[in-house]
Coordinates of C-alpha atoms in Angstrom, one line a residue:
M1 CA 0.0 0.0 0.0
S2 CA 1.4 3.4 -0.9
C3 CA 2.5 6.0 1.6
P4 CA -0.1 8.5 2.8
T5 CA 0.3 12.2 2.5
Y6 CA 1.4 13.7 5.8
S7 CA 2.8 16.9 7.4
V8 CA 4.6 17.8 10.6
V9 CA 4.5 20.7 13.0
P10 CA 6.3 22.5 14.5
G11 CA 9.2 22.9 12.0
A12 CA 7.2 23.1 8.8
P13 CA 7.4 26.2 6.6
N14 CA 5.4 29.1 8.0
S15 CA 5.2 27.5 11.4
V16 CA 7.0 27.8 14.7
Q17 CA 10.5 26.3 14.6
A18 CA 11.0 23.0 16.3
T19 CA 13.7 22.7 19.0
F20 CA 16.0 20.0 20.4
G21 CA 14.6 20.1 23.9
P22 CA 11.8 22.2 25.2
P23 CA 9.7 24.2 24.3
N24 CA 9.0 23.0 20.8
N25 CA 10.4 19.4 20.8
Q26 CA 7.1 17.6 20.5
L27 CA 6.2 16.9 16.9
T28 CA 2.7 16.1 15.6
I29 CA 2.4 14.3 12.3
T30 CA -1.0 14.5 10.6
G31 CA -2.3 12.7 7.6
T32 CA -4.8 10.2 6.4
S33 CA -4.9 6.4 7.2
L34 CA -1.8 6.5 9.3
L35 CA -2.6 3.0 10.6
D36 CA -3.1 1.2 7.2
G37 CA 0.1 -0.6 6.2
F38 CA 2.0 0.5 9.3
G39 CA 0.5 -0.8 12.5
G40 CA 0.6 1.3 15.6
T41 CA 3.6 -0.5 17.1
A42 CA 5.5 -1.8 14.1
G43 CA 5.9 1.5 12.4
S44 CA 8.6 4.1 13.4
I45 CA 9.5 7.8 12.9
L46 CA 13.0 8.7 11.8
L47 CA 14.9 11.9 12.1
V48 CA 17.4 12.2 9.2
C49 CA 20.3 14.5 9.5
G50 CA 22.1 16.3 6.7
N51 CA 24.9 13.8 6.7
N52 CA 22.3 11.0 6.1
T53 CA 22.6 9.6 9.6
S54 CA 19.2 8.9 11.3
I55 CA 17.7 8.0 14.6
N56 CA 14.4 6.6 15.7
L57 CA 12.3 9.2 17.6
R58 CA 10.4 8.3 20.8
L59 CA 6.7 7.7 20.1
V60 CA 4.0 9.2 22.3
S61 CA 0.9 8.1 20.4
W62 CA -0.1 6.8 17.0
T63 CA -3.7 7.0 15.8
D64 CA -5.4 6.8 12.4
R65 CA -5.0 10.6 11.9
E66 CA -2.1 11.7 14.1
I67 CA 1.3 10.6 15.3
V68 CA 2.9 12.3 18.2
T69 CA 6.7 12.0 18.7
V70 CA 9.4 13.7 20.6
L71 CA 12.8 15.1 19.5
P72 CA 15.8 14.5 21.6
D73 CA 17.1 17.1 24.1
S74 CA 20.2 17.7 22.1
R75 CA 21.5 17.4 18.6
P76 CA 21.8 13.7 17.7
C77 CA 24.3 14.2 15.0
I78 CA 27.2 16.5 14.1
S79 CA 26.4 20.2 13.9
D80 CA 24.0 20.8 11.1
Q81 CA 22.1 23.7 9.7
Q82 CA 18.6 24.2 11.1
N83 CA 16.9 23.6 7.8
N84 CA 18.9 20.4 6.9
Y85 CA 16.8 17.9 8.7
H86 CA 14.0 15.6 7.5
I87 CA 11.3 13.4 9.0
Q88 CA 10.4 10.0 7.5
V89 CA 7.6 7.6 8.4
Q90 CA 8.7 4.0 8.2
K91 CA 6.3 1.2 7.5
S92 CA 6.4 -2.0 9.5
S93 CA 7.8 -3.7 6.4
G94 CA 10.8 -1.4 6.6
E95 CA 9.8 0.6 3.5
L96 CA 10.4 4.4 4.0
C97 CA 7.9 7.0 3.0
P98 CA 9.3 10.1 1.2
P99 CA 11.0 12.5 3.6
I100 CA 9.6 15.9 4.5
P101 CA 11.9 18.8 5.5
I102 CA 11.7 20.1 9.1
S103 CA 13.5 23.2 10.6
I104 CA 15.0 22.4 14.0
S105 CA 17.2 24.6 16.3
D106 CA 18.8 24.2 19.6
S107 CA 16.6 24.7 22.6
V108 CA 16.1 28.2 23.9
I109 CA 15.4 26.8 27.3
S110 CA 18.6 25.0 28.0
Q111 CA 20.6 28.3 27.7
P112 CA 18.0 31.0 28.1
I113 CA 18.8 34.5 26.8
D114 CA 19.0 37.2 29.5
L115 CA 16.2 39.2 27.9
E116 CA 16.2 41.9 30.6
R117 CA 19.8 42.7 29.8
L118 CA 19.1 42.8 26.1
A119 CA 16.2 45.2 26.8
R120 CA 18.5 47.5 28.8
L121 CA 20.8 47.7 25.8
M122 CA 18.0 49.2 23.8
R123 CA 17.7 53.0 23.6
I124 CA 15.7 55.9 22.2
E125 CA 17.0 58.1 19.4
A126 CA 15.3 61.4 18.8
Q127 CA 15.6 63.4 15.6
L128 CA 15.4 67.1 16.4
P129 CA 14.2 69.7 13.8
A130 CA 16.9 71.6 11.9
P131 CA 17.6 75.2 12.9
P132 CA 15.4 77.8 11.1
P133 CA 16.8 80.1 8.4
P134 CA 18.2 83.4 9.5
G135 CA 15.4 85.9 10.5
Q136 CA 12.9 83.1 11.2
P137 CA 11.9 81.9 14.7
M138 CA 12.2 78.4 16.1
Q139 CA 8.8 76.7 16.0
P140 CA 7.6 73.6 17.8
E141 CA 7.9 71.0 15.0
P142 CA 7.3 67.3 15.4
I143 CA 10.0 65.3 17.1
F144 CA 10.7 61.9 15.4
A145 CA 11.8 59.2 17.8
K146 CA 12.8 55.6 17.3
L147 CA 13.6 52.7 19.4
V148 CA 16.9 51.1 18.4
A149 CA 18.1 47.7 19.3
P150 CA 21.7 46.4 19.8
N151 CA 23.3 44.8 16.8
I152 CA 24.1 41.3 18.0
S153 CA 25.1 38.5 15.8
G154 CA 22.4 35.8 15.6
V155 CA 19.7 38.0 17.3
V156 CA 16.9 39.7 15.4
F157 CA 14.5 42.2 17.2
T158 CA 11.0 42.6 15.8
D159 CA 8.0 44.6 16.8
Q160 CA 4.6 42.9 17.3
Q161 CA 3.9 43.0 13.6
G162 CA 7.1 41.2 12.8
N163 CA 8.9 44.3 11.4
T164 CA 12.6 44.3 12.2
L165 CA 13.7 47.1 14.6
P166 CA 16.5 49.4 13.6
V167 CA 19.8 48.7 15.2
Y168 CA 22.9 50.6 16.4
S169 CA 26.4 49.2 16.6
D170 CA 28.4 49.9 19.7
P171 CA 31.0 47.2 20.4
H172 CA 31.5 48.4 24.0
A173 CA 27.8 47.8 24.7
F174 CA 27.9 44.1 24.2
E175 CA 30.7 42.9 26.4
G176 CA 29.6 39.8 28.3
S177 CA 27.2 37.0 27.6
I178 CA 23.6 37.3 26.6
T179 CA 22.8 34.1 28.3
E180 CA 22.0 33.9 32.0
G181 CA 24.8 33.0 34.3
V182 CA 27.4 34.3 36.7
S183 CA 29.3 37.3 35.4
P184 CA 33.1 36.8 35.4
P185 CA 35.2 38.9 37.8
S186 CA 35.6 42.5 36.9
H187 CA 39.4 42.1 36.3
M188 CA 38.8 39.5 33.6
P189 CA 38.3 40.6 30.0
L190 CA 34.8 40.0 28.6
S191 CA 34.4 38.6 25.1
P192 CA 31.9 40.2 22.7
I193 CA 28.4 38.8 22.7
V194 CA 27.6 36.2 20.2
S195 CA 24.5 34.1 20.0
D196 CA 25.5 30.5 20.7
L197 CA 21.9 29.5 21.1
L198 CA 20.2 29.5 17.7
P199 CA 21.5 30.3 14.3
V200 CA 18.9 33.2 14.4
T201 CA 17.0 34.0 17.6
V202 CA 14.0 36.2 17.0
V203 CA 13.2 38.5 20.0
K204 CA 9.8 40.1 19.8
V205 CA 9.5 43.5 21.4
E206 CA 6.3 45.0 22.6
I207 CA 6.5 48.8 22.8
R208 CA 4.7 51.5 24.8
W209 CA 5.6 55.2 24.2
S210 CA 4.8 58.1 26.5
A211 CA 6.0 61.6 27.5
S212 CA 6.1 63.8 30.6
R213 CA 7.2 67.1 31.9
D214 CA 10.6 67.6 33.5
D215 CA 9.1 66.8 36.9
G216 CA 7.4 63.6 35.7
S217 CA 3.9 65.0 35.6
S218 CA 1.7 64.5 32.6
T219 CA 1.8 66.8 29.6
E220 CA -0.5 67.2 26.6
F221 CA 1.0 65.4 23.6
L222 CA 0.2 63.1 20.7
V223 CA 2.3 60.2 19.5
K224 CA 1.6 58.9 16.1
P225 CA 3.3 56.5 13.6
N226 CA 3.4 59.4 11.1
L227 CA 1.9 62.9 10.9
S228 CA -1.0 61.9 8.6
A229 CA -2.1 58.9 10.7
P230 CA -5.4 59.0 12.7
L231 CA -5.4 59.4 16.4
D232 CA -6.2 55.7 17.0
A233 CA -3.3 54.4 14.8
N234 CA -1.1 51.8 16.2
T235 CA 1.9 53.3 18.1
Q236 CA 3.4 50.0 19.4
I237 CA 6.1 50.4 16.7
P238 CA 9.7 51.5 16.8
N239 CA 9.3 54.7 14.8
V240 CA 6.9 57.4 16.0
A241 CA 6.4 61.2 15.9
F242 CA 5.8 63.2 19.0
L243 CA 3.7 66.4 19.0
F244 CA 3.5 68.5 22.1
K245 CA 1.1 71.3 22.9
P246 CA 3.5 74.3 23.0
H247 CA 3.7 77.4 25.0
V248 CA 2.5 80.4 22.9
V249 CA 4.1 83.8 22.8
E250 CA 3.9 86.9 20.6
L251 CA 6.5 86.9 17.9
T252 CA 8.4 90.2 18.4
E253 CA 11.8 91.5 17.5
N254 CA 13.0 90.8 21.0
S255 CA 11.6 87.2 21.2
L256 CA 12.7 86.1 17.8
R257 CA 15.6 84.1 19.3
T258 CA 14.9 84.2 23.0
A259 CA 11.4 82.7 23.4
P260 CA 11.1 80.2 26.2
L261 CA 11.6 76.5 25.8
Q262 CA 9.7 73.7 27.5
K263 CA 11.7 70.6 28.7
R264 CA 9.9 67.3 27.9
K265 CA 10.9 63.7 28.4
L266 CA 10.3 60.9 25.9
H267 CA 9.7 57.5 27.5
V268 CA 9.4 54.0 26.2
Q269 CA 8.6 50.7 27.9
V270 CA 9.5 47.4 26.3
K271 CA 8.5 43.8 26.9
L272 CA 10.7 41.2 25.3
S273 CA 9.8 37.6 24.5
V274 CA 11.1 34.6 22.6
N275 CA 8.6 32.1 21.1
N276 CA 6.1 33.4 23.6
V277 CA 7.8 31.3 26.3
L278 CA 10.5 33.6 27.7
T279 CA 8.9 36.9 28.5
T280 CA 10.0 39.9 30.6
D281 CA 7.8 42.3 32.5
W282 CA 7.5 45.8 31.2
I283 CA 10.9 47.5 31.4
D284 CA 11.4 51.3 31.5
L285 CA 14.3 52.4 29.3
P286 CA 16.2 55.6 30.0
F287 CA 14.3 58.6 28.9
V288 CA 15.5 61.2 26.4
E289 CA 15.1 65.0 27.2
V290 CA 14.0 67.3 24.4
F291 CA 13.3 71.0 24.4
I292 CA 10.1 72.2 22.8
P293 CA 10.3 75.8 21.4
S294 CA 7.4 78.2 22.1
L295 CA 4.9 78.7 19.3
Q296 CA 5.7 82.3 18.2
I297 CA 2.7 83.9 16.6
P298 CA 3.2 87.3 14.9
T299 CA 0.5 89.9 15.4
V300 CA -1.1 90.6 12.1
L301 CA -4.2 92.6 11.3
A302 CA -5.7 92.2 7.9
L303 CA -8.4 94.8 6.8
Y304 CA -10.4 93.8 3.8
Q305 CA -12.3 96.0 1.4
G306 CA -15.1 93.5 0.9
I307 CA -17.2 91.4 3.3
N308 CA -16.1 87.8 4.0
L309 CA -12.4 88.7 3.7
T310 CA -12.5 89.6 0.0
Q311 CA -11.1 92.2 -2.4
R312 CA -8.2 94.5 -1.6
I313 CA -6.2 93.9 1.7
L314 CA -4.4 96.2 4.1
I315 CA -1.9 94.4 6.3
L316 CA -0.9 96.1 9.6
V317 CA 1.7 94.8 12.0
P318 CA 2.8 96.6 15.2
S319 CA 6.2 98.3 15.4
S320 CA 7.5 95.5 17.7
S321 CA 7.2 93.1 14.7
P322 CA 10.5 91.9 13.3
F323 CA 9.0 92.0 9.8
K324 CA 9.4 95.4 8.3
Y325 CA 8.4 94.1 4.8
L326 CA 5.6 91.9 3.6
E327 CA 8.2 89.7 1.8
K328 CA 9.7 88.8 5.2
L329 CA 6.4 88.0 6.8
I330 CA 5.0 85.7 4.2
P331 CA 7.5 82.7 4.6
V332 CA 7.1 82.9 8.4
L333 CA 3.3 82.7 8.1
E334 CA 3.6 79.8 5.6
K335 CA 5.9 77.9 8.0
L336 CA 3.5 78.7 10.9
N337 CA 0.7 77.3 8.8
T338 CA 2.6 74.0 8.4
V339 CA 3.4 73.8 12.1
V340 CA -0.2 74.5 13.2
F341 CA -1.5 72.0 10.7
A342 CA 0.6 69.3 12.5
L343 CA -0.8 70.5 15.8
K344 CA -4.4 70.6 14.7
E345 CA -5.5 67.7 17.0
L346 CA -4.2 69.5 20.1
G347 CA -6.0 72.3 21.9
F348 CA -7.6 75.0 19.7
F349 CA -5.0 74.8 16.9
A350 CA -7.6 73.4 14.5
S351 CA -9.6 76.6 15.0
F352 CA -6.5 78.7 14.5
L353 CA -5.8 76.9 11.3
V354 CA -9.0 78.3 9.8
G355 CA -7.9 81.9 10.3
L356 CA -4.3 81.2 9.4
D357 CA -5.3 79.5 6.2
S358 CA -7.5 82.4 5.2
L359 CA -4.6 84.9 5.7
V360 CA -1.9 82.7 4.0
N361 CA -4.1 82.0 1.0
N362 CA -4.8 85.7 0.4
L363 CA -1.4 87.2 0.9
P364 CA 0.2 86.2 -2.4
S365 CA -2.6 87.9 -4.3
V366 CA -2.3 91.3 -5.8
G367 CA -3.8 94.3 -4.1
V368 CA -2.1 94.0 -0.7
D369 CA -0.8 97.1 1.2
Y370 CA 1.5 96.7 4.2
R371 CA 2.3 99.0 7.1
V372 CA 4.3 98.7 10.3
T373 CA 2.8 100.8 13.0
D374 CA 1.2 100.9 16.5
D375 CA -1.3 103.7 15.9
I376 CA -2.3 104.7 12.4
K377 CA -4.9 106.9 10.7
L378 CA -6.2 105.1 7.7
N379 CA -6.5 108.4 5.8
D380 CA -2.7 108.4 5.6
I381 CA -2.6 105.3 3.5
L382 CA -3.5 105.5 -0.2
F383 CA -6.0 103.0 -1.3
E384 CA -4.6 102.0 -4.7
P385 CA -3.0 103.8 -7.7
D386 CA -6.0 103.6 -10.0
F387 CA -8.2 105.5 -7.6
P388 CA -8.2 109.3 -7.4
R389 CA -5.2 110.8 -5.7
D390 CA -7.0 111.5 -2.4
A391 CA -8.5 108.0 -2.1
T392 CA -7.3 106.4 1.1
W393 CA -8.1 103.4 3.3
E394 CA -10.3 105.5 5.5
D395 CA -14.0 104.4 5.4
R396 CA -13.2 101.4 3.2
V397 CA -12.9 98.5 5.6
S398 CA -15.8 95.9 5.5
S399 CA -14.3 92.8 7.2
I400 CA -11.3 91.9 9.4
L401 CA -9.0 89.1 10.2
F402 CA -6.8 89.4 13.3
I403 CA -4.2 86.8 14.4
G404 CA -1.8 86.9 17.4
P405 CA -1.3 85.4 20.9
Q406 CA -4.0 85.1 23.5
G407 CA -4.8 88.5 25.0
K408 CA -3.6 90.6 22.1
K409 CA -6.0 93.5 21.4
V410 CA -6.6 96.0 18.6
H411 CA -8.7 99.1 19.0
C412 CA -10.7 100.4 16.0
Q413 CA -12.6 103.7 15.9
N414 CA -14.6 105.7 13.3
E415 CA -13.1 109.1 14.0
S416 CA -9.4 109.9 13.8
N417 CA -9.0 111.9 17.0
I418 CA -11.9 110.8 19.2
D419 CA -13.3 107.4 20.1
T420 CA -16.8 108.4 21.3
E421 CA -18.4 108.3 17.9
G422 CA -18.1 104.7 17.3
A423 CA -15.3 102.3 18.5
F424 CA -14.7 98.7 19.3
T425 CA -11.9 96.5 20.6
I426 CA -11.1 93.0 19.3
T427 CA -9.4 90.6 21.8
I428 CA -7.8 87.4 20.7
G429 CA -8.7 84.3 22.8
E430 CA -7.2 80.8 23.0
E431 CA -8.0 80.2 19.3
Y432 CA -5.3 82.8 18.4
H433 CA -7.4 84.5 15.7
V434 CA -10.6 86.5 15.3
I435 CA -12.6 86.9 12.1
V436 CA -15.1 89.6 11.6
P437 CA -16.9 88.5 8.4
T438 CA -18.8 91.7 8.0
L439 CA -19.0 95.1 9.7
R440 CA -22.5 95.5 8.5
A441 CA -24.0 93.6 11.5
N442 CA -25.0 95.6 14.6
P443 CA -23.0 94.8 16.6
P444 CA -20.5 93.0 14.4
R445 CA -20.3 89.2 15.1
T446 CA -17.0 87.4 15.3
E447 CA -15.6 83.9 14.7
P448 CA -15.0 82.6 17.4
V449 CA -17.9 84.4 19.1
N450 CA -17.8 87.2 21.6
R451 CA -14.4 88.5 20.7
L452 CA -15.5 92.1 19.8
E453 CA -16.6 94.6 22.4
V454 CA -18.2 97.9 21.2
T455 CA -16.8 100.5 23.5
A456 CA -18.7 103.5 21.9
R457 CA -21.8 103.1 19.8
P458 CA -21.5 105.0 16.5
L459 CA -23.7 107.9 15.6
D460 CA -26.2 106.9 13.0
L461 CA -26.1 110.0 10.8
D462 CA -27.5 108.1 7.8
P463 CA -30.6 106.1 8.9
G464 CA -31.1 104.9 5.3
N465 CA -30.7 101.5 3.9
H466 CA -26.9 101.7 4.0
S467 CA -26.4 102.7 7.6
Y468 CA -24.1 99.9 8.8
L469 CA -22.6 101.8 11.7
F470 CA -19.1 100.4 11.3
D471 CA -18.9 99.3 7.7
D472 CA -16.8 101.7 5.6
T473 CA -16.4 104.0 8.5
L474 CA -13.2 103.1 10.3
S475 CA -10.5 105.8 10.5
T476 CA -8.0 104.8 13.2
I477 CA -6.3 101.5 14.3
I478 CA -4.4 101.2 17.6
F479 CA -2.5 98.0 18.7
S480 CA -2.2 97.1 22.4
P481 CA 1.4 97.0 23.7
P482 CA 3.5 93.8 23.0
I483 CA 2.7 90.9 25.3
P484 CA 6.0 90.4 27.2
A485 CA 7.5 86.9 26.7
V486 CA 9.0 85.1 29.7
Y487 CA 12.7 84.9 29.8
V488 CA 15.5 84.7 32.3
N489 CA 18.4 87.1 32.4
I490 CA 21.9 86.1 33.7
V491 CA 23.5 88.8 35.8
G492 CA 27.2 88.5 36.3
P493 CA 30.7 89.2 34.8
R494 CA 31.3 88.5 31.2
R495 CA 35.1 88.7 31.7
V496 CA 37.0 86.9 34.5
S497 CA 40.7 87.2 35.4
L498 CA 42.5 84.0 36.1
G499 CA 45.2 84.1 38.7
R500 CA 47.7 81.4 39.1
S501 CA 47.4 81.4 42.8
Y502 CA 43.7 81.9 43.2
G503 CA 42.1 80.8 39.9
G504 CA 39.1 82.7 38.6
I505 CA 35.6 83.0 40.2
G506 CA 32.5 84.7 38.9
E507 CA 29.3 85.3 40.9
Y508 CA 26.1 84.9 38.8
T509 CA 22.5 85.4 39.6
I510 CA 19.2 85.2 37.6
D511 CA 16.6 87.9 36.9
P512 CA 13.4 86.0 35.8
V513 CA 11.1 88.1 33.7
N514 CA 7.3 87.3 33.5
L515 CA 7.9 84.0 35.2
D516 CA 5.7 82.8 38.1
I517 CA 7.0 81.1 41.2
L518 CA 10.2 79.1 40.3
L519 CA 10.1 75.4 40.9
S520 CA 13.7 74.7 39.8
V521 CA 17.0 76.4 38.9
A522 CA 19.9 74.5 37.3
W523 CA 23.3 76.0 36.5
S524 CA 25.9 74.5 34.3
S525 CA 29.3 75.6 32.9
N526 CA 30.6 74.2 29.7
G527 CA 28.2 71.3 30.2
S528 CA 29.2 70.5 33.8
V529 CA 26.5 70.9 36.5
V530 CA 27.3 73.6 39.0
N531 CA 26.0 73.5 42.6
P532 CA 24.2 74.8 44.5
V533 CA 20.9 74.9 42.6
S534 CA 19.8 78.4 43.7
E535 CA 19.2 81.7 42.1
T536 CA 22.8 82.8 42.9
T537 CA 25.9 80.8 42.4
N538 CA 29.7 81.1 42.2
I539 CA 31.4 79.5 39.2
S540 CA 35.1 78.6 39.2
F541 CA 37.1 78.9 36.0
V542 CA 40.4 76.9 35.8
N543 CA 41.6 77.6 32.3
T544 CA 41.7 80.7 30.0
G545 CA 39.5 80.9 27.0
T546 CA 35.8 81.3 26.3
W547 CA 33.5 79.5 28.6
W548 CA 29.7 79.4 28.6
V549 CA 27.5 79.7 31.6
Q550 CA 23.9 78.3 31.3
V551 CA 20.9 78.4 33.5
D552 CA 17.7 76.4 33.2
V553 CA 14.6 77.4 35.2
M554 CA 11.1 76.2 35.4
D555 CA 8.2 78.0 37.0
I556 CA 5.0 76.7 38.7
N557 CA 3.3 76.7 35.3
H558 CA 5.9 74.3 34.0
V559 CA 7.3 76.9 31.6
H560 CA 10.9 76.1 31.1
V561 CA 13.3 78.9 30.1
Q562 CA 17.0 78.6 29.2
N563 CA 19.7 81.2 28.8
R564 CA 23.4 81.0 28.1
I565 CA 26.2 83.6 28.1
N566 CA 29.8 83.5 27.0
V567 CA 32.5 84.4 29.6
I568 CA 36.0 85.3 28.5
V569 CA 38.6 84.0 31.0
E570 CA 42.1 85.6 30.7
E571 CA 45.3 85.8 32.6
D572 CA 45.4 88.3 35.4
P573 CA 48.2 90.8 34.8
R574 CA 48.5 91.5 38.5
D575 CA 49.8 88.0 39.0
C576 CA 53.3 88.8 37.5
H577 CA 55.2 88.7 40.8
I578 CA 54.6 84.9 41.0
D579 CA 57.7 82.8 40.4
P580 CA 57.8 81.8 37.7
P581 CA 55.8 84.6 36.0
I582 CA 52.7 83.5 34.0
C583 CA 51.8 86.8 32.4
C584 CA 54.6 87.4 30.0
T585 CA 52.3 86.8 27.0
H586 CA 49.6 89.1 28.3
P587 CA 49.0 91.8 25.6
H588 CA 49.1 94.7 28.2
L589 CA 52.3 93.4 29.9
P590 CA 54.7 92.2 27.3
V591 CA 57.6 92.1 29.9
C592 CA 57.3 90.6 33.3
E593 CA 59.6 91.4 36.2
R594 CA 59.9 89.2 39.2
D595 CA 58.8 90.7 42.6
R596 CA 57.6 93.9 41.0

């Protein structure tokens, strides 16, 4: 009788690999009519090695549909490749059925991998945004983070979907053995890690990303596999993008490069397993600190000739703006639009995007006038060349778009010199923009609502059909003062004399501006931490050259501010009497005399 068709697991293609010894050493052979022509006791199962040697496998059970057998605990023949084994069913007559290939590796239980140690060799790598072009502010762009695994021969790290994790190569990170056991004495050299367990050991890594403030408290953020992914997308993957809700400040000439930063920590937890048998608990890897720039929003008032933000536009910015020309402002607004689009799922940035889109899409059009001023009379600005010579922007505004930080105000009035004949104030809220679709409403409505306050009702001198009170009647525009950004000033010497006998010491203190109660102060000098952590500190300098002194502070609102100054340390010319003299090269004392 011919041999039946049969298959074997584990070890078959697309199945778990079989092992010599636990956990995958029990084989199940399935087929049809496995008793016919064999006999439950007369037949046998052979394991054939690559060198054509074979052994009989121990039988557990033999039924009509299924044979269960067990592999030995160790390799029964000389070292062989994991895919160079075959299983054969032998009839009671001695006839062999055709062999079927089986993939077998050494047991992962006899020499278990130290998965916890492997986990602690993993790390986070964060890709920070590139510095902005000259004249443009730093903005809170996405931070791309990835979990990288050690590059160990014979070990492959995958995520839960089976995707291979990126690796780094650091030969000093892998000294020792990845198998459990007693570490050798510290004075003995350790050999590099190699996997002497399996030709390839697949380590599955479960991943959980999170973020926190510097003090460990929660912070508002998003973590996504990519910027276009939905909020419920899988983030248990090695490569993700972090988006943090930023601190918002007014973009002024002074804050262009000094806006506050927020310190945030990127965290990841991992759980490692091999064949779902060896499994670790969740392990916290070392966090990575990143600094999130403030979102700097320029104050921009767009006055439109037509209702619903149409027709000719007059752009006004306050004198504190760093953009004296429209050509300088446009790329900043375009970049801001990109940044806010990425943040649209946080806070009120989706609403801000509506107003920002409207402005950015209109600016490249023709018919845009631009002025830098805090207080302007619209009759001083010509409307357009094709109009009569005396045609100005006075009495020509029908809709308004105002963007800026929360709390920024603009005052608009009908008469040039008095505000009792019709005036209103627009105040920006947490949506960072206000749209007045038409000034023909009484009072004008806004988007978002309730952002316009009429401070003086206009005189209705024309009670006819075209009496719109504020439409085509505005004459004067006044911006509120700049909203001061928070920062910290370092007060102390910028030059320090270094004496051979006494070194150089500078006393430094901080002057926090617009910060609330301070929670922490941290000083550093050329990267080294300086104690004590107080508002005043003494810093010792031991070498000449240019040093930098840095302070990081955080207030009760978790606003983090950083500042750094350069300190020039030079030889003290008064130190010439020291034997031997040290100041002979000093530019002001070319010749030194002993005991002067």
